[in-house]
PDB file of C-alpha atoms in Angstrom:
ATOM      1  CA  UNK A   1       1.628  -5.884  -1.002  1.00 81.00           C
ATOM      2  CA  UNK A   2       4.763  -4.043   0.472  1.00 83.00           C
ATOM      3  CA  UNK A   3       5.426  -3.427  -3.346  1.00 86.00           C
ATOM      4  CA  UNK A   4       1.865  -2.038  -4.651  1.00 88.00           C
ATOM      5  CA  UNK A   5       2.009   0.294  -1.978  1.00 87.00           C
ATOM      6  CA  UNK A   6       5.098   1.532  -2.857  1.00 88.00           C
ATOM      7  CA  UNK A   7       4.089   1.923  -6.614  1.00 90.00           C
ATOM      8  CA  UNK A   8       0.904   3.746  -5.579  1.00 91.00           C
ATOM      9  CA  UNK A   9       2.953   5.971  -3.304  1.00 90.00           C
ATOM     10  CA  UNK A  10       5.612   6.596  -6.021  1.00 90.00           C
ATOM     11  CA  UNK A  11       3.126   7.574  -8.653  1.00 91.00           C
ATOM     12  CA  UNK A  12       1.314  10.115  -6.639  1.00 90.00           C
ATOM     13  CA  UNK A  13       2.151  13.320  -7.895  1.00 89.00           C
ATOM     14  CA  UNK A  14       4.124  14.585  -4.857  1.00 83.00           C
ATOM     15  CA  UNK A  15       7.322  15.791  -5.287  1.00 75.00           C
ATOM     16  CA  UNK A  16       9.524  13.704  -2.734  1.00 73.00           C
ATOM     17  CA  UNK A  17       7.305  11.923  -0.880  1.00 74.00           C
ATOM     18  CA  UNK A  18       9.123   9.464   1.633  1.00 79.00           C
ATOM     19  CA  UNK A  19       6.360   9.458   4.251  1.00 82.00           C
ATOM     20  CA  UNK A  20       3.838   7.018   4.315  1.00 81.00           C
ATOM     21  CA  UNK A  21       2.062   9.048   6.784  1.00 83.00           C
ATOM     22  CA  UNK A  22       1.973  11.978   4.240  1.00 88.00           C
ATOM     23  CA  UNK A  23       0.868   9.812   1.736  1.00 88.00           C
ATOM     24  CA  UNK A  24      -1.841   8.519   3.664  1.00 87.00           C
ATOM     25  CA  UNK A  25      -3.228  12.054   4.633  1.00 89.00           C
ATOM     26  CA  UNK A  26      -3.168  13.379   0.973  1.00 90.00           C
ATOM     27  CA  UNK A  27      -4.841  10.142   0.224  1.00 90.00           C
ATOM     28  CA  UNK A  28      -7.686  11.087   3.222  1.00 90.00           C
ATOM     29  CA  UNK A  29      -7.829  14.540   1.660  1.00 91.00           C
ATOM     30  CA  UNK A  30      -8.262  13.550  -1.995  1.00 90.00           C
ATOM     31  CA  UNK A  31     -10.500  10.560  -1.534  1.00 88.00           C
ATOM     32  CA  UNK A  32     -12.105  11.475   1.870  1.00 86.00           C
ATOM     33  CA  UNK A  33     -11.664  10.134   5.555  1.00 78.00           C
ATOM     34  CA  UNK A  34     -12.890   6.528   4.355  1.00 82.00           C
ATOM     35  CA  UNK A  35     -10.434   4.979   1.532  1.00 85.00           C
ATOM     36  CA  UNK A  36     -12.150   1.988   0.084  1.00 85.00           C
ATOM     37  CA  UNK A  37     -12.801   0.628  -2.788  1.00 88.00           C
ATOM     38  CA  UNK A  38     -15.697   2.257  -4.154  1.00 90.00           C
ATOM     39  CA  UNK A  39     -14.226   5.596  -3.126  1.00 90.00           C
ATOM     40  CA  UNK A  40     -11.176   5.119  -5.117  1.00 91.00           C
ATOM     41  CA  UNK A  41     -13.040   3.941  -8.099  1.00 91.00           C
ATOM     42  CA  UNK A  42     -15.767   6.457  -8.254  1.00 91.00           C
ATOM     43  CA  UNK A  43     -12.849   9.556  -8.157  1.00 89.00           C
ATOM     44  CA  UNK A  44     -10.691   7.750 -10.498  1.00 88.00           C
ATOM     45  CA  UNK A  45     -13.393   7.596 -13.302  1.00 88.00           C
ATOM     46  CA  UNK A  46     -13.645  11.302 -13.193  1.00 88.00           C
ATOM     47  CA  UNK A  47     -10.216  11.916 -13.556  1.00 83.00           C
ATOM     48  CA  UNK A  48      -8.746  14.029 -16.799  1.00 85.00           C
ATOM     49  CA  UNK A  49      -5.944  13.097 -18.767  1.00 83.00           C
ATOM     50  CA  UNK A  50      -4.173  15.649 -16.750  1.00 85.00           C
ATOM     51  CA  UNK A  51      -4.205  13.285 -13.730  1.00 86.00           C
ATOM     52  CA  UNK A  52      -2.930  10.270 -15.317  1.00 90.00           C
ATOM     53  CA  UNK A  53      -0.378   9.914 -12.145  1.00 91.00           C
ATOM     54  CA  UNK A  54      -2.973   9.823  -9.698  1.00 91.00           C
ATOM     55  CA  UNK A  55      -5.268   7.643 -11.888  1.00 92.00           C
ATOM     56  CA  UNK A  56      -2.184   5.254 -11.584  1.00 93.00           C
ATOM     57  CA  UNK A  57      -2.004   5.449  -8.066  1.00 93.00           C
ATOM     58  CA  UNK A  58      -5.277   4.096  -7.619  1.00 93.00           C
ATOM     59  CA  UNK A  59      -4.826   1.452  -9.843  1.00 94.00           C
ATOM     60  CA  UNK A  60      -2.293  -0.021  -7.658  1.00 93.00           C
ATOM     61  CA  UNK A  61      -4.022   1.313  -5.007  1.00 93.00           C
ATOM     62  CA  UNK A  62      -7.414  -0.650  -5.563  1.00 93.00           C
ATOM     63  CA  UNK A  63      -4.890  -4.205  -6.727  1.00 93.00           C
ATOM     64  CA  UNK A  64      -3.348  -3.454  -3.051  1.00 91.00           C
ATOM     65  CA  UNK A  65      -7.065  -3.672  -1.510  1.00 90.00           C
ATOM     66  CA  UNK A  66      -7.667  -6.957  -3.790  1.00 90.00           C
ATOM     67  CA  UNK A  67      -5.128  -8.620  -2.698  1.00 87.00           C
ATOM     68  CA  UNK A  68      -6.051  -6.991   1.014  1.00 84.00           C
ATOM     69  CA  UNK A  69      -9.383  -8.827   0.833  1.00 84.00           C
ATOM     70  CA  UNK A  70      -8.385 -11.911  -0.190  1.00 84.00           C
ATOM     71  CA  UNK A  71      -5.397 -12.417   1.786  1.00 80.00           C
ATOM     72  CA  UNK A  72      -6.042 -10.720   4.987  1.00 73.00           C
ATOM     73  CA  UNK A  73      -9.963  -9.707   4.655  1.00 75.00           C
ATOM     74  CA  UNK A  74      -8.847  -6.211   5.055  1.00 68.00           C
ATOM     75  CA  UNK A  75     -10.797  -3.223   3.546  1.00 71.00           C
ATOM     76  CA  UNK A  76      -9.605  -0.230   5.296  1.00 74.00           C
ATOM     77  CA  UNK A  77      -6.220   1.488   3.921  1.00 77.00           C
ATOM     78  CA  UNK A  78      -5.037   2.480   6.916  1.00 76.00           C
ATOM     79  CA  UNK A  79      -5.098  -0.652   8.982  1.00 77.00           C
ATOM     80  CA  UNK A  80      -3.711  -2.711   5.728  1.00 81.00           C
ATOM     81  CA  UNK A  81      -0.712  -0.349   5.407  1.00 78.00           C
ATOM     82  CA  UNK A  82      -0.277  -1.177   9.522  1.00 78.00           C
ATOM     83  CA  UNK A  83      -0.152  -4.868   8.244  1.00 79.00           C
ATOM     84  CA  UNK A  84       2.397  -3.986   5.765  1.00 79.00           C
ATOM     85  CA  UNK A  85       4.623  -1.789   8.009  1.00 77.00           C
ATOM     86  CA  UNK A  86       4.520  -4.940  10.902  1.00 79.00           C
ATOM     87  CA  UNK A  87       5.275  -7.179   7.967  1.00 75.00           C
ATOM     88  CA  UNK A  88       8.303  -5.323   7.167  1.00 75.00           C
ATOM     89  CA  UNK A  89       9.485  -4.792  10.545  1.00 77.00           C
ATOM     90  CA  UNK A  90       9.641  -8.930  10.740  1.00 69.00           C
ATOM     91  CA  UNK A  91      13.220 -10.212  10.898  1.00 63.00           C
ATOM     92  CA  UNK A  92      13.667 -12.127   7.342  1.00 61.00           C
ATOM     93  CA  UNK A  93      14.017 -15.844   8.030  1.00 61.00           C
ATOM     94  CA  UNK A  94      15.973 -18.366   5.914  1.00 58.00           C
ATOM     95  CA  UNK A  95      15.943 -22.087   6.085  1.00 55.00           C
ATOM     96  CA  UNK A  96      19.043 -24.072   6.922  1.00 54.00           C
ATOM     97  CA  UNK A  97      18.552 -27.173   4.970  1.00 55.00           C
ATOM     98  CA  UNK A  98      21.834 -28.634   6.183  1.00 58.00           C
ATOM     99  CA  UNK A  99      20.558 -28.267  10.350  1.00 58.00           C
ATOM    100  CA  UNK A 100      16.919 -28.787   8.934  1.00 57.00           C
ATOM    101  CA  UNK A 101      15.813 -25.368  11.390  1.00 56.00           C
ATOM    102  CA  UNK A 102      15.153 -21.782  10.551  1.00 48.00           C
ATOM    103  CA  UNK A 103      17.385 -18.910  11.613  1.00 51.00           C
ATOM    104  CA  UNK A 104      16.866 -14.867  11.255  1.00 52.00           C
ATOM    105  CA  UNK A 105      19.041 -13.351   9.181  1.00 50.00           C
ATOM    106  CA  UNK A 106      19.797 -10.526  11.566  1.00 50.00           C
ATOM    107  CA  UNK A 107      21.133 -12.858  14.106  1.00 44.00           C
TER     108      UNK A 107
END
């Protein structure tokens, strides 16, 4: 998920956009306050040509809130992106099949 939303945030025609905050306002101000599904794909059918960038935005955009739904049973944008930041924030863990026990890899 961590990925899609990167894609969708890297094919938004912004020039260096870093901030997923800024992402999600732009997002708020192109699609409106409520991001779902229907939202996204009601604007992105009336895209031109000329917005091919942000038409593949929401592409990855509405797989993200697929997967949300299915996974998770998320629809809102900005509560799924919290998932994926606390995801993230997670220390990785690797199995020790010698010991038979997990350990985090930042310890």
């Amino acid at each position: 998920m961590g990925l899609l939303f990167a894609t969708a945030m890297n094919d938004w025609p912004a020039q260096n956009q870093f901030d997923s905050n800024e992402f999600v306002q732009e997002l708020r101000f192109y699609f409106g306050t409520k991001i779902t599904k229907d939202v996204i794909l009601k604007k992105a059918k009336s895209l031109s040509h000329e917005d091919a960038w942000r038409k593949e935005s929401a592409s990855s955009l509405l797989e993200l809130l697929d997967l949300a739904e299915t996974q998770y049973q998320e629809k809102n944008i900005e509560q799924l992106i919290g998932v994926i930041i606390e995801h993230y924030k997670e220390s990785p863990i690797i199995a020790d099949s010698i010991n038979r026990k997990f350990i985090s890899v930042y310890h």
